[in-house]
mmCIF file of C-alpha atoms and ligand atoms in Angstrom:
data_model
loop_
_atom_site.group_PDB
_atom_site.id
_atom_site.type_symbol
_atom_site.label_atom_id
_atom_site.label_comp_id
_atom_site.label_asym_id
_atom_site.label_seq_id
_atom_site.Cartn_x
_atom_site.Cartn_y
_atom_site.Cartn_z
ATOM 1 C CA UNK A 56 113.041 115.266 74.422
ATOM 2 C CA UNK A 57 112.506 113.904 78.010
ATOM 3 C CA UNK A 58 110.217 110.832 78.161
ATOM 4 C CA UNK A 59 107.575 112.289 80.524
ATOM 5 C CA UNK A 60 106.050 108.774 81.275
ATOM 6 C CA UNK A 61 109.206 108.539 83.410
ATOM 7 C CA UNK A 62 107.798 111.378 85.692
ATOM 8 C CA UNK A 63 104.652 109.345 86.105
ATOM 9 C CA UNK A 64 106.714 106.319 86.999
ATOM 10 C CA UNK A 65 109.076 108.275 89.472
ATOM 11 C CA UNK A 66 106.095 109.548 91.339
ATOM 12 C CA UNK A 67 104.250 106.165 91.265
ATOM 13 C CA UNK A 68 107.339 104.348 92.560
ATOM 14 C CA UNK A 69 108.056 107.128 95.188
ATOM 15 C CA UNK A 70 111.550 108.082 93.606
ATOM 16 C CA UNK A 71 111.980 111.717 94.820
ATOM 17 C CA UNK A 72 115.483 112.144 93.149
ATOM 18 C CA UNK A 73 114.311 110.987 89.768
ATOM 19 C CA UNK A 74 111.086 112.880 90.037
ATOM 20 C CA UNK A 75 113.179 116.055 90.557
ATOM 21 C CA UNK A 76 115.720 115.246 87.774
ATOM 22 C CA UNK A 77 113.009 114.714 85.282
ATOM 23 C CA UNK A 78 111.122 117.603 86.321
ATOM 24 C CA UNK A 79 114.144 119.778 85.573
ATOM 25 C CA UNK A 80 114.875 118.226 82.336
ATOM 26 C CA UNK A 81 111.328 118.672 81.197
ATOM 27 C CA UNK A 82 111.321 122.333 82.038
ATOM 28 C CA UNK A 83 114.779 122.735 80.294
ATOM 29 C CA UNK A 84 112.802 121.094 77.062
ATOM 30 C CA UNK A 85 110.106 123.800 77.475
ATOM 31 C CA UNK A 86 107.416 121.896 79.095
ATOM 32 C CA UNK A 87 104.567 123.678 80.873
ATOM 33 C CA UNK A 88 104.545 123.255 84.682
ATOM 34 C CA UNK A 89 100.726 122.825 84.664
ATOM 35 C CA UNK A 90 100.806 120.194 82.013
ATOM 36 C CA UNK A 91 103.357 118.240 83.850
ATOM 37 C CA UNK A 92 101.129 118.499 87.131
ATOM 38 C CA UNK A 93 97.727 117.570 85.199
ATOM 39 C CA UNK A 94 98.843 114.933 82.748
ATOM 40 C CA UNK A 95 101.538 113.169 84.642
ATOM 41 C CA UNK A 96 101.933 113.842 88.372
ATOM 42 C CA UNK A 97 98.226 114.023 89.536
ATOM 43 C CA UNK A 98 97.529 110.954 87.362
ATOM 44 C CA UNK A 99 100.503 109.151 89.134
ATOM 45 C CA UNK A 100 99.091 110.043 92.544
ATOM 46 C CA UNK A 101 95.656 108.845 91.397
ATOM 47 C CA UNK A 102 97.051 105.583 90.507
ATOM 48 C CA UNK A 103 98.755 105.502 93.924
ATOM 49 C CA UNK A 104 95.597 105.945 95.616
ATOM 50 C CA UNK A 105 93.944 103.333 93.621
ATOM 51 C CA UNK A 106 96.633 100.883 94.331
ATOM 52 C CA UNK A 107 96.619 101.811 98.103
ATOM 53 C CA UNK A 108 92.893 101.148 98.438
ATOM 54 C CA UNK A 109 93.225 97.800 96.612
ATOM 55 C CA UNK A 110 95.970 96.924 99.087
ATOM 56 C CA UNK A 111 98.507 96.529 96.153
ATOM 57 C CA UNK A 112 100.803 98.929 97.883
ATOM 58 C CA UNK A 113 100.895 100.050 101.504
ATOM 59 C CA UNK A 114 101.685 103.000 103.835
ATOM 60 C CA UNK A 115 105.464 103.478 103.196
ATOM 61 C CA UNK A 116 104.842 103.429 99.342
ATOM 62 C CA UNK A 117 102.034 106.103 99.823
ATOM 63 C CA UNK A 118 104.291 108.254 101.895
ATOM 64 C CA UNK A 119 107.195 107.867 99.361
ATOM 65 C CA UNK A 120 104.961 108.762 96.487
ATOM 66 C CA UNK A 121 103.620 111.731 98.204
ATOM 67 C CA UNK A 122 107.090 112.760 98.873
ATOM 68 C CA UNK A 123 108.248 112.505 95.370
ATOM 69 C CA UNK A 124 105.187 114.532 94.315
ATOM 70 C CA UNK A 125 105.941 117.288 96.744
ATOM 71 C CA UNK A 126 109.616 117.320 95.621
ATOM 72 C CA UNK A 127 108.584 117.989 91.932
ATOM 73 C CA UNK A 128 105.783 120.456 92.952
ATOM 74 C CA UNK A 129 108.400 122.375 95.136
ATOM 75 C CA UNK A 130 110.184 123.014 91.793
ATOM 76 C CA UNK A 131 107.129 123.738 89.678
ATOM 77 C CA UNK A 132 104.963 125.770 92.102
ATOM 78 C CA UNK A 133 107.085 128.811 92.369
ATOM 79 C CA UNK A 134 107.379 128.938 88.475
ATOM 80 C CA UNK A 135 103.585 128.880 88.189
ATOM 81 C CA UNK A 136 103.299 131.332 90.831
ATOM 82 C CA UNK A 137 105.620 133.791 89.201
ATOM 83 C CA UNK A 138 103.896 133.582 85.906
ATOM 84 C CA UNK A 139 100.494 134.061 87.545
ATOM 85 C CA UNK A 140 99.031 130.739 86.928
ATOM 86 C CA UNK A 141 96.579 129.370 89.448
ATOM 87 C CA UNK A 142 98.514 126.909 91.690
ATOM 88 C CA UNK A 143 95.712 125.327 93.363
ATOM 89 C CA UNK A 144 92.163 124.124 93.146
ATOM 90 C CA UNK A 145 91.358 124.848 96.604
ATOM 91 C CA UNK A 146 92.800 125.699 100.049
ATOM 92 C CA UNK A 147 92.652 123.234 102.914
ATOM 93 C CA UNK A 148 93.598 123.438 106.484
ATOM 94 C CA UNK A 149 94.241 120.056 107.986
ATOM 95 C CA UNK A 150 95.280 118.818 111.431
ATOM 96 C CA UNK A 151 94.898 116.200 114.035
ATOM 97 C CA UNK A 152 92.521 117.300 116.982
ATOM 98 C CA UNK A 153 93.585 118.142 120.472
ATOM 99 C CA UNK A 154 94.926 115.285 122.713
ATOM 100 C CA UNK A 155 95.893 113.070 119.609
ATOM 101 C CA UNK A 156 99.387 112.614 118.354
ATOM 102 C CA UNK A 157 98.650 110.346 115.414
ATOM 103 C CA UNK A 158 99.616 111.747 112.207
ATOM 104 C CA UNK A 159 100.541 109.032 109.547
ATOM 105 C CA UNK A 160 96.880 109.057 108.258
ATOM 106 C CA UNK A 161 96.515 112.748 108.464
ATOM 107 C CA UNK A 162 99.868 113.115 106.509
ATOM 108 C CA UNK A 163 98.647 110.724 103.820
ATOM 109 C CA UNK A 164 95.351 112.620 103.396
ATOM 110 C CA UNK A 165 97.313 115.964 103.095
ATOM 111 C CA UNK A 166 99.776 114.297 100.446
ATOM 112 C CA UNK A 167 97.006 113.039 98.438
ATOM 113 C CA UNK A 168 95.040 116.300 98.442
ATOM 114 C CA UNK A 169 98.278 118.282 97.582
ATOM 115 C CA UNK A 170 99.069 115.754 94.914
ATOM 116 C CA UNK A 171 95.675 116.351 93.279
ATOM 117 C CA UNK A 172 95.973 119.948 93.071
ATOM 118 C CA UNK A 173 94.981 121.514 96.576
ATOM 119 C CA UNK A 174 96.842 123.898 98.651
ATOM 120 C CA UNK A 175 97.201 122.321 101.843
ATOM 121 C CA UNK A 176 98.280 123.793 105.148
ATOM 122 C CA UNK A 177 99.079 121.110 107.632
ATOM 123 C CA UNK A 178 99.004 122.601 111.119
ATOM 124 C CA UNK A 179 100.021 119.314 112.792
ATOM 125 C CA UNK A 180 98.882 117.323 115.771
ATOM 126 C CA UNK A 181 97.205 118.023 119.136
ATOM 127 C CA UNK A 182 95.616 121.143 117.668
ATOM 128 C CA UNK A 183 92.859 122.896 119.842
ATOM 129 C CA UNK A 184 89.865 124.652 118.270
ATOM 130 C CA UNK A 185 91.263 128.144 118.545
ATOM 131 C CA UNK A 186 94.232 127.079 116.389
ATOM 132 C CA UNK A 187 91.940 125.541 113.818
ATOM 133 C CA UNK A 188 89.821 128.739 113.680
ATOM 134 C CA UNK A 189 92.916 131.154 113.547
ATOM 135 C CA UNK A 190 94.489 129.121 110.691
ATOM 136 C CA UNK A 191 91.274 128.810 108.556
ATOM 137 C CA UNK A 192 90.804 132.632 108.992
ATOM 138 C CA UNK A 193 94.425 133.391 108.313
ATOM 139 C CA UNK A 194 94.536 131.367 105.111
ATOM 140 C CA UNK A 195 90.945 131.974 104.042
ATOM 141 C CA UNK A 196 90.644 128.176 103.543
ATOM 142 C CA UNK A 197 87.803 126.593 101.620
ATOM 143 C CA UNK A 198 87.977 123.406 103.662
ATOM 144 C CA UNK A 199 89.034 122.257 107.060
ATOM 145 C CA UNK A 200 90.024 118.592 107.633
ATOM 146 C CA UNK A 201 90.050 117.131 111.058
ATOM 147 C CA UNK A 202 91.787 113.764 111.927
ATOM 148 C CA UNK A 203 91.371 111.727 115.025
ATOM 149 C CA UNK A 204 92.534 108.065 115.867
ATOM 150 C CA UNK A 205 91.565 107.686 119.355
ATOM 151 C CA UNK A 206 87.853 107.139 120.604
ATOM 152 C CA UNK A 207 88.819 109.595 123.394
ATOM 153 C CA UNK A 208 89.787 112.300 120.972
ATOM 154 C CA UNK A 209 87.074 112.011 118.325
ATOM 155 C CA UNK A 210 84.423 113.811 120.424
ATOM 156 C CA UNK A 211 86.675 117.047 120.213
ATOM 157 C CA UNK A 212 85.938 117.095 116.564
ATOM 158 C CA UNK A 213 82.398 118.479 117.616
ATOM 159 C CA UNK A 214 84.226 121.158 119.889
ATOM 160 C CA UNK A 215 86.125 122.360 116.926
ATOM 161 C CA UNK A 216 82.914 122.523 114.622
ATOM 162 C CA UNK A 217 81.136 124.446 117.316
ATOM 163 C CA UNK A 218 84.064 126.814 117.765
ATOM 164 C CA UNK A 219 83.478 127.652 114.020
ATOM 165 C CA UNK A 220 79.936 128.327 114.601
ATOM 166 C CA UNK A 221 80.873 130.623 117.618
ATOM 167 C CA UNK A 222 83.296 132.462 115.436
ATOM 168 C CA UNK A 223 80.587 133.033 112.743
ATOM 169 C CA UNK A 224 82.681 131.040 110.210
ATOM 170 C CA UNK A 225 80.755 127.873 110.068
ATOM 171 C CA UNK A 226 78.918 128.761 106.652
ATOM 172 C CA UNK A 227 82.416 129.989 105.270
ATOM 173 C CA UNK A 228 84.148 126.684 105.494
ATOM 174 C CA UNK A 229 83.450 122.997 104.512
ATOM 175 C CA UNK A 230 84.352 120.582 107.414
ATOM 176 C CA UNK A 231 85.471 116.858 106.546
ATOM 177 C CA UNK A 232 86.393 114.646 109.342
ATOM 178 C CA UNK A 233 88.306 111.277 109.270
ATOM 179 C CA UNK A 234 90.394 108.737 111.128
ATOM 180 C CA UNK A 235 89.936 105.109 111.998
ATOM 181 C CA UNK A 236 87.301 105.250 114.759
ATOM 182 C CA UNK A 237 85.393 107.961 112.854
ATOM 183 C CA UNK A 238 82.314 106.908 110.899
ATOM 184 C CA UNK A 239 79.764 108.572 108.496
ATOM 185 C CA UNK A 240 77.211 108.314 111.245
ATOM 186 C CA UNK A 241 79.288 110.151 113.830
ATOM 187 C CA UNK A 242 80.260 112.735 111.098
ATOM 188 C CA UNK A 243 76.588 113.544 110.563
ATOM 189 C CA UNK A 244 75.990 113.537 114.271
ATOM 190 C CA UNK A 245 78.485 116.191 115.028
ATOM 191 C CA UNK A 246 77.431 118.421 112.045
ATOM 192 C CA UNK A 247 80.528 117.778 109.782
ATOM 193 C CA UNK A 248 79.886 118.440 105.913
ATOM 194 C CA UNK A 249 81.873 115.344 104.914
ATOM 195 C CA UNK A 250 83.573 112.127 105.943
ATOM 196 C CA UNK A 251 86.018 109.938 104.376
ATOM 197 C CA UNK A 252 87.723 106.610 105.401
ATOM 198 C CA UNK A 253 90.795 106.754 103.198
ATOM 199 C CA UNK A 254 93.290 109.339 101.711
ATOM 200 C CA UNK A 255 91.961 108.630 98.282
ATOM 201 C CA UNK A 256 88.348 109.102 99.057
ATOM 202 C CA UNK A 257 88.970 112.274 101.056
ATOM 203 C CA UNK A 258 90.054 113.827 97.669
ATOM 204 C CA UNK A 259 86.609 112.697 96.176
ATOM 205 C CA UNK A 260 84.685 114.071 99.104
ATOM 206 C CA UNK A 261 86.547 117.453 99.282
ATOM 207 C CA UNK A 262 86.072 117.716 95.332
ATOM 208 C CA UNK A 263 82.356 117.170 95.840
ATOM 209 C CA UNK A 264 81.989 119.593 98.697
ATOM 210 C CA UNK A 265 83.645 122.234 96.362
ATOM 211 C CA UNK A 266 81.714 121.438 93.310
ATOM 212 C CA UNK A 267 84.845 120.431 91.436
ATOM 213 C CA UNK A 268 84.652 117.702 88.749
HETATM 214 CO CO1 B1M B 516 98.232 104.693 118.718
HETATM 215 N N1 B1M B 516 96.475 103.813 118.855
HETATM 216 N N2 B1M B 516 98.258 105.173 120.528
HETATM 217 N N3 B1M B 516 100.011 105.151 118.281
HETATM 218 N N4 B1M B 516 98.126 103.871 117.061
HETATM 219 C C1 B1M B 516 95.855 103.137 117.808
HETATM 220 C C2 B1M B 516 94.894 104.195 117.156
HETATM 221 C C3 B1M B 516 94.949 102.094 118.518
HETATM 222 C C4 B1M B 516 93.714 101.581 117.609
HETATM 223 C C5 B1M B 516 95.869 100.840 118.837
HETATM 224 C C6 B1M B 516 95.206 99.784 119.440
HETATM 225 O O1 B1M B 516 95.066 99.766 120.702
HETATM 226 N N5 B1M B 516 94.592 98.568 118.757
HETATM 227 C C7 B1M B 516 94.718 102.767 119.837
HETATM 228 C C8 B1M B 516 93.363 103.642 119.867
HETATM 229 C C9 B1M B 516 92.324 102.702 120.729
HETATM 230 C C10 B1M B 516 90.989 103.690 120.756
HETATM 231 O O2 B1M B 516 90.884 104.837 120.678
HETATM 232 N N6 B1M B 516 89.914 102.941 120.694
HETATM 233 C C11 B1M B 516 95.870 103.445 120.135
HETATM 234 C C12 B1M B 516 96.287 103.979 121.384
HETATM 235 C C13 B1M B 516 95.486 103.416 122.577
HETATM 236 C C14 B1M B 516 97.371 104.845 121.651
HETATM 237 C C15 B1M B 516 97.888 105.335 122.961
HETATM 238 C C16 B1M B 516 96.835 105.901 123.915
HETATM 239 C C17 B1M B 516 98.664 104.175 123.356
HETATM 240 C C18 B1M B 516 99.372 104.622 124.804
HETATM 241 O O3 B1M B 516 99.953 105.498 125.157
HETATM 242 N N7 B1M B 516 98.926 103.746 125.828
HETATM 243 C C19 B1M B 516 98.829 106.564 122.580
HETATM 244 C C20 B1M B 516 97.923 107.837 122.389
HETATM 245 C C21 B1M B 516 98.715 108.953 122.095
HETATM 246 C C22 B1M B 516 98.170 110.153 121.557
HETATM 247 O O4 B1M B 516 97.743 110.387 120.575
HETATM 248 N N8 B1M B 516 97.833 111.005 122.710
HETATM 249 C C23 B1M B 516 99.081 106.067 121.024
HETATM 250 C C24 B1M B 516 100.293 106.406 120.463
HETATM 251 C C25 B1M B 516 100.786 105.886 119.085
HETATM 252 C C26 B1M B 516 102.129 106.172 118.635
HETATM 253 C C27 B1M B 516 102.651 107.633 119.043
HETATM 254 C C28 B1M B 516 103.124 105.123 119.038
HETATM 255 C C29 B1M B 516 101.842 105.933 117.064
HETATM 256 C C30 B1M B 516 101.434 107.149 116.378
HETATM 257 C C31 B1M B 516 102.601 107.647 115.589
HETATM 258 C C32 B1M B 516 102.147 108.646 114.536
HETATM 259 O O5 B1M B 516 101.182 108.790 114.005
HETATM 260 N N9 B1M B 516 103.067 109.563 114.194
HETATM 261 C C33 B1M B 516 100.767 105.135 117.287
HETATM 262 C C34 B1M B 516 100.306 104.216 116.066
HETATM 263 C C35 B1M B 516 101.309 103.998 114.872
HETATM 264 C C36 B1M B 516 99.046 103.590 116.137
HETATM 265 C C37 B1M B 516 98.401 102.462 115.111
HETATM 266 C C38 B1M B 516 99.281 101.199 115.328
HETATM 267 C C39 B1M B 516 98.663 102.733 113.620
HETATM 268 C C40 B1M B 516 97.898 104.134 113.342
HETATM 269 C C41 B1M B 516 98.143 104.519 111.885
HETATM 270 O O6 B1M B 516 99.118 105.187 111.664
HETATM 271 N N10 B1M B 516 97.481 103.726 110.929
HETATM 272 C C42 B1M B 516 96.985 102.329 115.517
HETATM 273 C C43 B1M B 516 96.387 100.968 115.455
HETATM 274 C C44 B1M B 516 95.773 100.756 114.179
HETATM 275 O O7 B1M B 516 95.219 101.525 113.411
HETATM 276 N N11 B1M B 516 96.050 99.628 113.477
HETATM 277 C C45 B1M B 516 97.035 102.981 116.916
HETATM 278 C C46 B1M B 516 97.954 103.822 109.363
HETATM 279 C C47 B1M B 516 97.093 105.024 108.865
HETATM 280 C C48 B1M B 516 97.418 105.089 107.368
HETATM 281 O O8 B1M B 516 95.833 104.743 109.058
HETATM 282 O O9 B1M B 516 95.531 106.666 110.611
HETATM 283 O O10 B1M B 516 93.564 105.167 110.120
HETATM 284 P P1 B1M B 516 94.828 105.907 109.615
HETATM 285 O O11 B1M B 516 94.480 106.767 108.493
HETATM 286 C C49 B1M B 516 93.653 106.457 107.355
HETATM 287 C C50 B1M B 516 92.090 106.767 107.472
HETATM 288 O O12 B1M B 516 91.760 106.628 108.825
HETATM 289 C C51 B1M B 516 91.920 107.804 106.876
HETATM 290 O O13 B1M B 516 92.717 107.907 105.918
HETATM 291 C C52 B1M B 516 94.073 107.451 106.201
HETATM 292 C C53 B1M B 516 94.782 106.764 105.005
HETATM 293 O O14 B1M B 516 93.838 105.924 104.283
HETATM 294 N N12 B1M B 516 91.982 109.292 107.588
HETATM 295 C C54 B1M B 516 91.340 110.437 107.268
HETATM 296 C C55 B1M B 516 92.817 109.575 108.710
HETATM 297 N N13 B1M B 516 92.520 110.844 109.005
HETATM 298 C C56 B1M B 516 91.615 111.375 108.082
HETATM 299 C C57 B1M B 516 91.196 112.759 107.858
HETATM 300 C C58 B1M B 516 90.065 112.816 106.797
HETATM 301 C C59 B1M B 516 89.985 111.812 105.993
HETATM 302 C C60 B1M B 516 90.393 110.575 106.093
HETATM 303 O O15 B1M B 516 89.694 114.142 106.553
HETATM 304 C C61 B1M B 516 90.228 115.186 107.047
#
């Protein structure tokens, strides 16, 4: 039997190749995809987030762990989908706002959310309000995540939030904002539902907004 703690370790250490190998071996042994995700992979990402917050690991390790998680999920999700199992605990559209090309933090937030069981639709950088509205509508997302790294682009977050009100969708989607210059006070001021200053706390905030324990 495959030692499944190796899957936890592979994700924690960001070893995509090992994560894929162990996932395939575990499946060959008859392991349930959901059990692998819940008991090993999500726990590994939780530990990655904790270490990142405590500055025990840094951005490269966080990105590598996210990639390893994604590599295993790419194997498991199609199997779960075909057997009708619920593959996500919520749907999130995320992007960096218009005029802003910074995406490292946004990618980390997306990886962390994905690692914790959310379906993430990452629409990229430099996104205008129409694109956010269109994407949330198309995917029927529960949450919208907006990232901005520039003091000159963060006001555009309000433009996006206003566009949701204009489209009659404001009460259909929770909106969370983040990025280095963004603060809880600014989030409240522009009418966002939530704010997070790290990728890890973004998961907690999204879960709280959706009432997920
Ligand atoms: Co730019 N840049 N940059 N830059 N850049 C900053 C942001 C800056 C602070 C540097 C400085 O001057 N000290 C400054 C902004 C100043 C300001 O607005 N007050 C700046 C500037 C001025 C610029 C340009 C204008 C420079 C120029 O061309 N003259 C230009 C603008 C381009 C544009 O966007 N239109 C520019 C360009 C670039 C690069 C392209 C070279 C590159 C981006 C590469 C990329 O992202 N693919 C870049 C970089 C790398 C930085 C710094 C050095 C690092 C940003 C980063 O990735 N941090 C940055 C200085 C710094 O922050 N020390 C800087 C690591 C990342 C993990 O953290 O993104 O904060 P962060 O994400 C965190 C949290 O904020 C949070 O979680 C993440 C993980 O914990 N978070 C969220 C982020 N999004 C969230 C969303 C959420 C929740 C949490 O919910 C949805």
